[in-house]
Amino acid sequence: MPSFADLNLIQDNSPVGDDEKQYTMTRRLDDGTTTYDPFTGVLPVLPPDAQLPDKNPRSNAATAASAAGVRALSAQAIAFYFRAPVKAFFRTRVDYLAYARSVHQAQIELLAQAAAKEPSTKLKATLNQAWFYLRGTTPGVLTSAVKQHGWSVLPNQVLPPLIANVGVGAVLYTSYLTILGSLHEESGRATKTVYPPPHPTQTFTAGFLAGSLQSFIAAPLDAIQARYDHRDLMPTEGGKPRSMWAFSAEKLREIGVRGIFAGWGLSLMKDSFGAAVFFSVFEYVKAQGYYRFVSWYYGGLEEHIVDFMAQKRPAKNGKPEDDNKQSLIIRPHYAIEPIFLLLGGLSASFAQQVVLHPLTHVQVEHWDRLEELDAKAAKLRETKGADPAHRKDGWRMARAYYRAYKETWSECCAEAAKEGLGVRKWLWRGFWWNTIRQVPSTSAGLIIFELVRRKYGLGSEEVRIMGDGWHDFTLAGWFAAPSDNVVRVKLVDTTTAMVGVAESFVQPVVKGHEVINFCSLAFLLEHEKLGKKAMFDLGVRKDYWNLPKGAQQGVLGPDSVIFGMSVPKGIDEVLADGGVDPKSIDYCIWSHAHFDHRGDVSVFPKSTTLVTGPGYFSSKGRPGGRDDPQAAAEFEGRPLEEANFDKGLMVGKFKAQDFFGDGSFYLLDAPGHQPEHICGLARTTPSSSPEGATFVFLGGDICHFAGVFRPSEETPLPNGIPASAIALRRDWASKAVCPCSHFTPHHPNASDEKSASTTPWYELPRGGKHPVYTDIDLATESVAKMRELDIKDNVMVCIAHDASLLDVLPVFNKQPERDINDWKTNGWKATTYWSWLNEVSVDGNTPHGPVVEGFWRDGKKWDYAGYLETLK
């Protein structure tokens, strides 16, 4: 029975419409390959030429206005149950039924007095109570007002606050969507399903900023709401009721700008933190919570249940396929996602009330002082007009507003003491009842908001989720979807030491750096859940003189770019010394087939699968290739597998293959150095860990020197470089921090200090006598893709010839039990990031000598001139 680590769970929106979602499972077959349906537009798996358009701001505004309007109406609908006004989304700024309720209350009191004077039966009393109850609903309240004062009540008294509420809600939603889109790239695209979902810090920030903007825009409405409690709009006898338009305009003119923002500090605090908590909790529950549940629930099903629930899905190309290669469709229950939307609304409303409830009590007390402050402000204006000497005292009202806050807090303490409560209990009184009233309407409004947002999104996208974790990688680095699937990555020193001609690897060639010292790193990958081990690259074989003749000519011949090399141990000896039996290795993965990466595969058993980039085994006439008789021992009787990048999977901008089928390790297509060159990306910590998901990028020979992609505009050369990073330099013996000015004047590709700090030190070489890059344009493109990962704080890049890693990271040869998975916690990326500066030239001086002189064989320097004659 396959474990769910071998199954893909894919959320598919496009084939079944908006109301259904389907999940496609694909299996890793016995031959090690993984079958997928050839989907297009799977997020985050996207075809390279598919670019989703950014959301139209008009769409954001439409979403915001629609959701705010529905929210205002849904809030009043709940009054049917509670017979009290329910605050609009993030509380109603101005109660649009306030006047109608005043008229209705006066009529109810008259009816109640009349009913009390008349004798009535029990049945009649019950009917009267039911009638009073119905008249207390929103339609009943409006009907009473219309009967009393005519239809003009609606445009003059009800419509103004309703328009204000919708407008403020539109500001909140529009600004939230816009800000979130700028913080989280996927949220800015026109998709119905945002995947990967935004990190809570992003939604919190967007909500905080949107709430702050809403608070500023709504300040006049708050001012009206606060003063409305002290001003009766009821008409004088025989007159008409005052229009809300007229009342608002008069009040705003009366209090002025300073009065509008009196008490605004409390509103700002409530709106900013309330919106931040609200949106972050809602987005987390409805997205991360939903994906976690679906992955956990359907991922834990036994095979017979999967077979029972699933339907066979024919291949899209119409060709008959073997049953085992067909995908299985599982459709989660249609109610699961709406339930999580509802839970998101409930949780968000509750969390918001935790912030708003105590502040509301303080704000209500403070509002009681605003009329007094308005009177002081009016008196001060009159005094200034009459006596010019008082015009200089512009801080009098500022002090008055400040004292008003202190008096408000004193009043709150006094009220609490009067009721025999502590201040904390007094602030939280009525919390549960108020929260219960708020939650239903808020949850309904949020569901409407989410559905409207999806309605204006595009209709063709899918979300792919992996069993025991999700099939994803977030280039932004802020959030990696939850997964507990990792591989242990162990850094292996293959004991290779080489010296190469710089002009074949970098340009321009700088005096003092005409040669480059190389090591050759390999990586042992251990997937403990699956019980699998893989080697990524093998270094140089110990007996490199037994390479196929064509390869030997490339290493030892006159056209070689290497003029010194030593390999004391073979990869099998290194593994055995660390307690790892070469027979336990399930896969040997070549980043490419050059001699310094292919090692000696013959030391591994025939059961070990050899994995290369696409097209290698089908190529003809290559030294050491499959058709090379001298390399037959490496290939004969051994499972051979080429990476498959034709399934549409993307990691960042790389075409990718999920090697183990569970998101723990990816092969990446990175041609340029060789057509079949590949890199690896290993997930080193799960998303559930405190530091979140982290990755190690295994670069192979995507380039040969870290100065080709560092520094950059995103990661400029720092002002101070730790002396430990350049400890090998002869020209910097000080233990103090080295200023970047020690290097920037000698930057070979920059003309000023600023560009020297942000421009890669070298470029890949174009032309030259002995180029090592078969396609320099593709190689440059691959390096650019890698740079986008290198600048992220949750990705550590390790290229195969970066010897500085051996001085910092735990090495298998010395500490075989340790891996490098905790690189971020230990700060190893920061320690090694600038160590390549150990090699660069300053003032034409060589920083240190070559790591090896000449070629070595069996522990002795080798005079191989005579040996070359035998190769001719």
CSV table of N, CA and C in Angstrom, one decimal, residues 57 76 137 188 224 395 398 432 512 537 727 739 792 810 859 870:
chain,number,residue,atom,x,y,z
A,57,PRO,N,-7.6,47.8,-10.0
A,57,PRO,CA,-8.0,48.6,-8.8
A,57,PRO,C,-9.5,48.8,-8.8
A,76,GLN,N,-28.0,44.6,10.1
A,76,GLN,CA,-29.4,45.0,10.6
A,76,GLN,C,-30.3,43.8,10.6
A,137,THR,N,-38.7,45.0,14.8
A,137,THR,CA,-37.7,44.6,13.8
A,137,THR,C,-37.3,45.8,12.9
A,188,GLY,N,-2.0,39.8,-5.0
A,188,GLY,CA,-2.3,40.9,-5.9
A,188,GLY,C,-2.7,40.4,-7.3
A,224,ILE,N,-19.6,63.1,14.4
A,224,ILE,CA,-21.1,63.2,14.4
A,224,ILE,C,-21.8,62.3,15.3
A,395,TRP,N,-1.8,76.8,22.3
A,395,TRP,CA,-1.7,75.4,22.9
A,395,TRP,C,-2.8,75.2,24.0
A,398,ALA,N,-5.0,72.3,23.0
A,398,ALA,CA,-4.2,71.0,23.0
A,398,ALA,C,-4.1,70.5,24.4
A,432,TRP,N,-19.2,39.0,26.8
A,432,TRP,CA,-19.7,37.9,26.1
A,432,TRP,C,-21.0,38.2,25.3
A,512,GLY,N,46.6,39.0,-10.1
A,512,GLY,CA,46.6,38.5,-8.7
A,512,GLY,C,45.5,37.5,-8.5
A,537,ASP,N,26.0,14.6,-6.3
A,537,ASP,CA,27.4,14.8,-6.8
A,537,ASP,C,28.3,13.9,-6.0
A,727,ALA,N,39.5,35.5,6.8
A,727,ALA,CA,40.6,35.1,7.6
A,727,ALA,C,41.8,34.6,6.8
A,739,PRO,N,36.6,47.2,6.6
A,739,PRO,CA,35.6,48.1,5.9
A,739,PRO,C,35.5,47.6,4.4
A,792,LYS,N,17.1,35.6,-0.5
A,792,LYS,CA,16.1,35.3,0.5
A,792,LYS,C,16.7,34.7,1.8
A,810,PRO,N,29.3,22.2,9.5
A,810,PRO,CA,29.7,20.9,10.0
A,810,PRO,C,29.9,20.0,8.8
A,859,GLY,N,49.4,9.8,-3.2
A,859,GLY,CA,50.1,10.5,-2.2
A,859,GLY,C,51.4,11.2,-2.6
A,870,THR,N,50.8,7.7,-23.5
A,870,THR,CA,50.0,6.5,-23.7
A,870,THR,C,48.5,6.7,-24.1
